Amino acid sequence: MIPPAPIQFDRATGALEGASALERVAAYALVMGARVSSAFSYRGYNAAANLMRKALPERDIAIKLNSDATFVFPYGDGYWSKLLERSYRYEIELDLLFAHSADVDYTFVDCGANYGYWSVLVSSRPFGAHRTIAIEPSRSNFARLAHNAKVNGDRFETLKCAIGAARGTARLSGTKHEALSIVGHDDATGEDVPVIRLDDLIDDGHLAVGGKYLVKLDVEGVEIDAIRGGERLLQGDTAILCEEHGSDRAHTVSRFILENTPLKLVVYDPGSNKFEAVVDLAILDRIKVASNVGYNVVGTASAFWQARIENLNASAAKRAMRN
């Protein structure tokens, strides 16, 4: 059976095309739910959207993120449907860094790419059309990732594997597509997946020594192992973008980076609209206010990327003065 054509949504104009009356009502509910739940960090939104999705026909939605980026996912998906609310900015700290780095000649390594949101954007012309390697271990997620690569002209590379401290295999499990992990108990419903190190990307010819790299580590509890497996890569002009879970009050990833690596660490502070240095963990106590949200910290030993972040902060300060 040929699947139905996806619903089309343009974030720039708000145009929703190809939707039935029921699907338009659902879009309104998804948007209003995002607006209301934004006041409390979107708590409950995912579950409510996924429940409503059961009443909808199985169909995709293709969201035009910008003039050169289309992102496709199942209509009503709780995690991604917030994109229907046009003022919503997914991971604003990464959006700011990627947009400000559009003119830099770097390769983006998207570890834990999920359906490929950031791979689609970073490889698009408005973000600099960067070479991108999207890495995702889940069979079902990888199929979605590969589809989004195809929709966008196969302009980024995809690898089906997990990232860890050593080559091998691991058991991937979980119930949510956005929270699958190789950490935890074996799950009979899970799947065995290959594991590679970040430094294996050099050894296997995917990355060259001496290049500039931005590496996103959204690997659900394996961030520290991933850092341990990328010692050579992290010595160069590389910045890692690591997720700190809001529920982790010990700030485990940032603590490891500060105490065990030469990387300097910054975190986006929405209060100052700047990337602030993390010299101790007290700043994370203040910034990580929602237990259901992930907060990205940026670690780098590269003078180049440190200077770019300082420049980004200066640009933000100038914009604030003009406004």
GROMACS .gro file of C-alpha atoms in nm:
model
  323
    1MET     CA    1   0.000   0.000   0.000
    2ILE     CA    2   0.129   0.346  -0.091
    3PRO     CA    3   0.142   0.565   0.223
    4PRO     CA    4  -0.063   0.885   0.211
    5ALA     CA    5   0.118   1.205   0.120
    6PRO     CA    6   0.238   1.391   0.429
    7ILE     CA    7   0.068   1.698   0.565
    8GLN     CA    8   0.275   2.008   0.483
    9PHE     CA    9   0.348   2.284   0.736
   10ASP     CA   10   0.558   2.595   0.682
   11ARG     CA   11   0.697   2.741   1.004
   12ALA     CA   12   0.771   3.074   0.835
   13THR     CA   13   0.415   3.139   0.716
   14GLY     CA   14   0.205   2.906   0.930
   15ALA     CA   15   0.049   2.748   0.620
   16LEU     CA   16  -0.093   2.400   0.683
   17GLU     CA   17  -0.172   2.210   0.364
   18GLY     CA   18  -0.316   1.868   0.288
   19ALA     CA   19  -0.478   1.821   0.630
   20SER     CA   20  -0.830   1.690   0.683
   21ALA     CA   21  -1.079   1.870   0.907
   22LEU     CA   22  -0.991   1.635   1.196
   23GLU     CA   23  -0.619   1.689   1.139
   24ARG     CA   24  -0.667   2.067   1.138
   25VAL     CA   25  -0.850   2.047   1.471
   26ALA     CA   26  -0.563   1.835   1.603
   27ALA     CA   27  -0.311   2.095   1.481
   28TYR     CA   28  -0.497   2.368   1.670
   29ALA     CA   29  -0.499   2.151   1.984
   30LEU     CA   30  -0.127   2.074   1.949
   31VAL     CA   31  -0.042   2.442   1.909
   32MET     CA   32  -0.258   2.555   2.201
   33GLY     CA   33  -0.122   2.274   2.416
   34ALA     CA   34   0.231   2.389   2.342
   35ARG     CA   35   0.149   2.748   2.429
   36VAL     CA   36  -0.017   2.659   2.757
   37SER     CA   37   0.238   2.400   2.867
   38SER     CA   38   0.532   2.628   2.782
   39ALA     CA   39   0.462   2.805   3.112
   40PHE     CA   40   0.567   2.489   3.296
   41SER     CA   41   0.843   2.357   3.067
   42TYR     CA   42   0.598   2.160   2.848
   43ARG     CA   43   0.535   1.914   3.128
   44GLY     CA   44   0.264   1.670   3.021
   45TYR     CA   45   0.262   1.785   2.659
   46ASN     CA   46   0.429   1.475   2.513
   47ALA     CA   47   0.191   1.235   2.686
   48ALA     CA   48  -0.118   1.435   2.589
   49ALA     CA   49  -0.010   1.465   2.226
   50ASN     CA   50   0.071   1.096   2.200
   51LEU     CA   51  -0.270   1.011   2.347
   52MET     CA   52  -0.445   1.234   2.093
   53ARG     CA   53  -0.237   1.079   1.815
   54LYS     CA   54  -0.419   0.749   1.869
   55ALA     CA   55  -0.738   0.913   1.735
   56LEU     CA   56  -0.567   1.029   1.416
   57PRO     CA   57  -0.499   0.832   1.100
   58GLU     CA   58  -0.137   0.719   1.070
   59ARG     CA   59   0.025   0.985   0.858
   60ASP     CA   60   0.341   1.193   0.841
   61ILE     CA   61   0.383   1.568   0.857
   62ALA     CA   62   0.660   1.744   0.667
   63ILE     CA   63   0.761   2.066   0.840
   64LYS     CA   64   0.949   2.328   0.642
   65LEU     CA   65   1.201   2.452   0.898
   66ASN     CA   66   1.356   2.705   0.661
   67SER     CA   67   1.386   2.759   0.285
   68ASP     CA   68   1.624   2.462   0.252
   69ALA     CA   69   1.521   2.225   0.533
   70THR     CA   70   1.228   1.985   0.561
   71PHE     CA   71   1.177   1.763   0.865
   72VAL     CA   72   0.934   1.470   0.851
   73PHE     CA   73   0.787   1.282   1.148
   74PRO     CA   74   0.460   1.103   1.239
   75TYR     CA   75   0.174   1.349   1.274
   76GLY     CA   76   0.086   1.399   1.639
   77ASP     CA   77   0.422   1.278   1.773
   78GLY     CA   78   0.446   1.416   2.127
   79TYR     CA   79   0.813   1.504   2.115
   80TRP     CA   80   0.825   1.685   1.782
   81SER     CA   81   0.476   1.835   1.749
   82LYS     CA   82   0.578   2.142   1.950
   83LEU     CA   83   0.732   2.259   1.621
   84LEU     CA   84   0.378   2.345   1.507
   85GLU     CA   85   0.392   2.634   1.755
   86ARG     CA   86   0.588   2.880   1.544
   87SER     CA   87   0.746   3.070   1.833
   88TYR     CA   88   0.885   2.749   1.984
   89ARG     CA   89   1.264   2.715   1.957
   90TYR     CA   90   1.398   2.366   2.006
   91GLU     CA   91   1.722   2.368   2.208
   92ILE     CA   92   1.776   2.741   2.171
   93GLU     CA   93   2.137   2.719   2.287
   94LEU     CA   94   2.228   2.493   1.996
   95ASP     CA   95   2.024   2.700   1.754
   96LEU     CA   96   2.224   3.009   1.854
   97LEU     CA   97   2.560   2.836   1.823
   98PHE     CA   98   2.486   2.671   1.489
   99ALA     CA   99   2.340   2.988   1.338
  100HIS     CA  100   2.638   3.196   1.454
  101SER     CA  101   2.879   2.937   1.309
  102ALA     CA  102   2.727   2.932   0.960
  103ASP     CA  103   3.041   3.090   0.813
  104VAL     CA  104   3.282   2.841   0.973
  105ASP     CA  105   3.418   2.548   0.771
  106TYR     CA  106   3.336   2.266   1.013
  107THR     CA  107   3.183   1.918   1.009
  108PHE     CA  108   2.887   1.842   1.232
  109VAL     CA  109   2.872   1.502   1.404
  110ASP     CA  110   2.519   1.436   1.530
  111CYS     CA  111   2.542   1.154   1.786
  112GLY     CA  112   2.199   1.029   1.891
  113ALA     CA  113   2.048   1.197   1.588
  114ASN     CA  114   1.697   1.056   1.641
  115TYR     CA  115   1.497   1.156   1.329
  116GLY     CA  116   1.767   1.404   1.224
  117TYR     CA  117   1.634   1.747   1.321
  118TRP     CA  118   1.975   1.905   1.372
  119SER     CA  119   2.132   1.717   1.080
  120VAL     CA  120   1.862   1.856   0.850
  121LEU     CA  121   1.914   2.211   0.978
  122VAL     CA  122   2.294   2.225   1.002
  123SER     CA  123   2.330   2.086   0.649
  124SER     CA  124   2.088   2.348   0.513
  125ARG     CA  125   2.206   2.662   0.332
  126PRO     CA  126   2.087   2.915   0.595
  127PHE     CA  127   2.300   2.732   0.856
  128GLY     CA  128   2.604   2.708   0.626
  129ALA     CA  129   2.538   2.380   0.439
  130HIS     CA  130   2.790   2.196   0.654
  131ARG     CA  131   2.905   1.843   0.599
  132THR     CA  132   2.711   1.635   0.850
  133ILE     CA  133   2.739   1.281   0.986
  134ALA     CA  134   2.422   1.166   1.164
  135ILE     CA  135   2.464   0.869   1.399
  136GLU     CA  136   2.165   0.678   1.537
  137PRO     CA  137   2.154   0.320   1.675
  138SER     CA  138   1.779   0.249   1.679
  139ARG     CA  139   1.643   0.055   1.381
  140SER     CA  140   1.313   0.245   1.374
  141ASN     CA  141   1.470   0.585   1.441
  142PHE     CA  142   1.736   0.520   1.178
  143ALA     CA  143   1.468   0.451   0.917
  144ARG     CA  144   1.320   0.794   0.997
  145LEU     CA  145   1.666   0.952   0.989
  146ALA     CA  146   1.746   0.798   0.650
  147HIS     CA  147   1.410   0.919   0.517
  148ASN     CA  148   1.484   1.274   0.628
  149ALA     CA  149   1.823   1.252   0.459
  150LYS     CA  150   1.649   1.142   0.138
  151VAL     CA  151   1.385   1.418   0.162
  152ASN     CA  152   1.669   1.671   0.184
  153GLY     CA  153   1.863   1.539  -0.115
  154ASP     CA  154   2.080   1.286   0.075
  155ARG     CA  155   2.305   1.574   0.170
  156PHE     CA  156   2.417   1.423   0.502
  157GLU     CA  157   2.575   1.087   0.584
  158THR     CA  158   2.402   0.839   0.816
  159LEU     CA  159   2.561   0.572   1.037
  160LYS     CA  160   2.360   0.312   1.229
  161CYS     CA  161   2.550   0.260   1.554
  162ALA     CA  162   2.583   0.383   1.910
  163ILE     CA  163   2.869   0.586   2.055
  164GLY     CA  164   3.062   0.454   2.355
  165ALA     CA  165   3.403   0.408   2.516
  166ALA     CA  166   3.509   0.110   2.302
  167ARG     CA  167   3.409  -0.081   1.989
  168GLY     CA  168   3.166  -0.364   2.045
  169THR     CA  169   2.796  -0.431   2.069
  170ALA     CA  170   2.532  -0.327   2.320
  171ARG     CA  171   2.163  -0.378   2.391
  172LEU     CA  172   1.949  -0.076   2.306
  173SER     CA  173   1.617  -0.047   2.486
  174GLY     CA  174   1.347   0.195   2.594
  175THR     CA  175   0.986   0.289   2.528
  176LYS     CA  176   1.024   0.642   2.387
  177HIS     CA  177   1.198   0.711   2.056
  178GLU     CA  178   1.364   1.018   2.208
  179ALA     CA  179   1.500   0.832   2.512
  180LEU     CA  180   1.639   0.498   2.391
  181SER     CA  181   1.961   0.397   2.566
  182ILE     CA  182   2.230   0.130   2.585
  183VAL     CA  183   2.246   0.189   2.961
  184GLY     CA  184   2.039  -0.027   3.193
  185HIS     CA  185   1.898  -0.377   3.210
  186ASP     CA  186   1.869  -0.602   2.907
  187ASP     CA  187   1.530  -0.569   2.744
  188ALA     CA  188   1.383  -0.858   2.547
  189THR     CA  189   1.207  -0.606   2.323
  190GLY     CA  190   1.529  -0.415   2.256
  191GLU     CA  191   1.788  -0.472   1.985
  192ASP     CA  192   2.160  -0.536   1.966
  193VAL     CA  193   2.350  -0.247   1.809
  194PRO     CA  194   2.713  -0.188   1.712
  195VAL     CA  195   2.909   0.057   1.923
  196ILE     CA  196   3.201   0.272   1.808
  197ARG     CA  197   3.420   0.538   1.968
  198LEU     CA  198   3.434   0.897   1.850
  199ASP     CA  199   3.803   0.836   1.771
  200ASP     CA  200   3.696   0.546   1.547
  201LEU     CA  201   3.546   0.809   1.317
  202ILE     CA  202   3.906   0.917   1.255
  203ASP     CA  203   4.041   0.564   1.225
  204ASP     CA  204   3.762   0.463   0.984
  205GLY     CA  205   3.817   0.764   0.758
  206HIS     CA  206   3.500   0.959   0.835
  207LEU     CA  207   3.690   1.248   0.998
  208ALA     CA  208   4.034   1.392   0.930
  209VAL     CA  209   4.284   1.498   1.194
  210GLY     CA  210   4.312   1.877   1.196
  211GLY     CA  211   3.957   1.961   1.096
  212LYS     CA  212   3.703   2.171   1.282
  213TYR     CA  213   3.415   1.980   1.439
  214LEU     CA  214   3.098   2.034   1.638
  215VAL     CA  215   2.989   1.709   1.803
  216LYS     CA  216   2.644   1.678   1.958
  217LEU     CA  217   2.625   1.408   2.226
  218ASP     CA  218   2.260   1.330   2.297
  219VAL     CA  219   2.330   0.968   2.386
  220GLU     CA  220   2.105   0.907   2.686
  221GLY     CA  221   2.343   0.831   2.970
  222VAL     CA  222   2.653   0.740   2.770
  223GLU     CA  223   2.795   1.091   2.741
  224ILE     CA  224   3.090   1.017   2.970
  225ASP     CA  225   3.179   0.697   2.783
  226ALA     CA  226   3.155   0.891   2.457
  227ILE     CA  227   3.396   1.154   2.587
  228ARG     CA  228   3.638   0.885   2.701
  229GLY     CA  229   3.628   0.735   2.353
  230GLY     CA  230   3.708   1.067   2.183
  231GLU     CA  231   4.035   1.169   2.343
  232ARG     CA  232   4.219   1.236   2.016
  233LEU     CA  233   3.925   1.411   1.851
  234LEU     CA  234   3.875   1.639   2.150
  235GLN     CA  235   4.239   1.752   2.149
  236GLY     CA  236   4.183   1.947   1.828
  237ASP     CA  237   3.939   2.214   1.711
  238THR     CA  238   3.637   2.026   1.839
  239ALA     CA  239   3.353   2.139   2.063
  240ILE     CA  240   3.119   1.885   2.220
  241LEU     CA  241   2.756   1.973   2.290
  242CYS     CA  242   2.647   1.750   2.578
  243GLU     CA  243   2.301   1.712   2.723
  244GLU     CA  244   2.268   1.759   3.099
  245HIS     CA  245   1.937   1.614   3.220
  246GLY     CA  246   1.740   1.850   3.440
  247SER     CA  247   1.662   1.565   3.678
  248ASP     CA  248   2.034   1.505   3.745
  249ARG     CA  249   2.102   1.739   4.035
  250ALA     CA  250   2.458   1.605   4.063
  251HIS     CA  251   2.533   1.742   3.712
  252THR     CA  252   2.723   1.422   3.638
  253VAL     CA  253   2.837   1.501   3.284
  254SER     CA  254   2.959   1.850   3.363
  255ARG     CA  255   3.130   1.730   3.681
  256PHE     CA  256   3.319   1.468   3.480
  257ILE     CA  257   3.425   1.723   3.218
  258LEU     CA  258   3.550   1.970   3.479
  259GLU     CA  259   3.731   1.714   3.694
  260ASN     CA  260   3.867   1.472   3.434
  261THR     CA  261   3.929   1.655   3.107
  262PRO     CA  262   4.116   1.966   2.988
  263LEU     CA  263   3.797   2.101   2.829
  264LYS     CA  264   3.662   2.441   2.924
  265LEU     CA  265   3.287   2.437   2.980
  266VAL     CA  266   3.011   2.690   2.908
  267VAL     CA  267   2.633   2.682   2.941
  268TYR     CA  268   2.367   2.904   2.792
  269ASP     CA  269   2.203   3.126   3.053
  270PRO     CA  270   1.858   3.244   2.937
  271GLY     CA  271   1.873   3.520   3.197
  272SER     CA  272   2.175   3.690   3.039
  273ASN     CA  273   2.118   3.545   2.689
  274LYS     CA  274   2.486   3.450   2.691
  275PHE     CA  275   2.704   3.143   2.720
  276GLU     CA  276   2.848   3.161   3.071
  277ALA     CA  277   3.163   2.983   3.192
  278VAL     CA  278   3.105   2.684   3.416
  279VAL     CA  279   3.390   2.711   3.663
  280ASP     CA  280   3.193   2.534   3.934
  281LEU     CA  281   2.859   2.356   3.932
  282ALA     CA  282   2.660   2.621   4.119
  283ILE     CA  283   2.559   2.789   3.792
  284LEU     CA  284   2.389   2.467   3.682
  285ASP     CA  285   2.190   2.458   4.006
  286ARG     CA  286   2.043   2.791   3.897
  287ILE     CA  287   1.994   2.721   3.526
  288LYS     CA  288   1.856   2.364   3.541
  289VAL     CA  289   1.513   2.457   3.674
  290ALA     CA  290   1.298   2.186   3.510
  291SER     CA  291   1.351   1.816   3.582
  292ASN     CA  292   1.186   1.710   3.254
  293VAL     CA  293   1.414   1.919   3.031
  294GLY     CA  294   1.762   1.860   2.888
  295TYR     CA  295   2.018   2.140   2.910
  296ASN     CA  296   2.317   2.145   2.675
  297VAL     CA  297   2.664   2.237   2.793
  298VAL     CA  298   2.948   2.307   2.550
  299GLY     CA  299   3.297   2.176   2.621
  300THR     CA  300   3.609   2.250   2.420
  301ALA     CA  301   3.986   2.273   2.449
  302SER     CA  302   3.999   2.468   2.121
  303ALA     CA  303   4.101   2.834   2.127
  304PHE     CA  304   3.913   2.873   1.800
  305TRP     CA  305   3.577   2.759   1.940
  306GLN     CA  306   3.631   2.952   2.263
  307ALA     CA  307   3.681   3.267   2.057
  308ARG     CA  308   3.367   3.193   1.851
  309ILE     CA  309   3.159   3.161   2.166
  310GLU     CA  310   3.300   3.489   2.298
  311ASN     CA  311   3.214   3.649   1.964
  312LEU     CA  312   2.861   3.508   1.983
  313ASN     CA  313   2.821   3.663   2.328
  314ALA     CA  314   2.946   3.998   2.200
  315SER     CA  315   2.701   3.986   1.910
  316ALA     CA  316   2.415   3.911   2.151
  317ALA     CA  317   2.517   4.206   2.368
  318LYS     CA  318   2.519   4.441   2.068
  319ARG     CA  319   2.171   4.325   1.964
  320ALA     CA  320   2.044   4.381   2.316
  321MET     CA  321   2.182   4.736   2.317
  322ARG     CA  322   2.012   4.816   1.985
  323ASN     CA  323   1.680   4.688   2.118
   0.00000   0.00000   0.00000
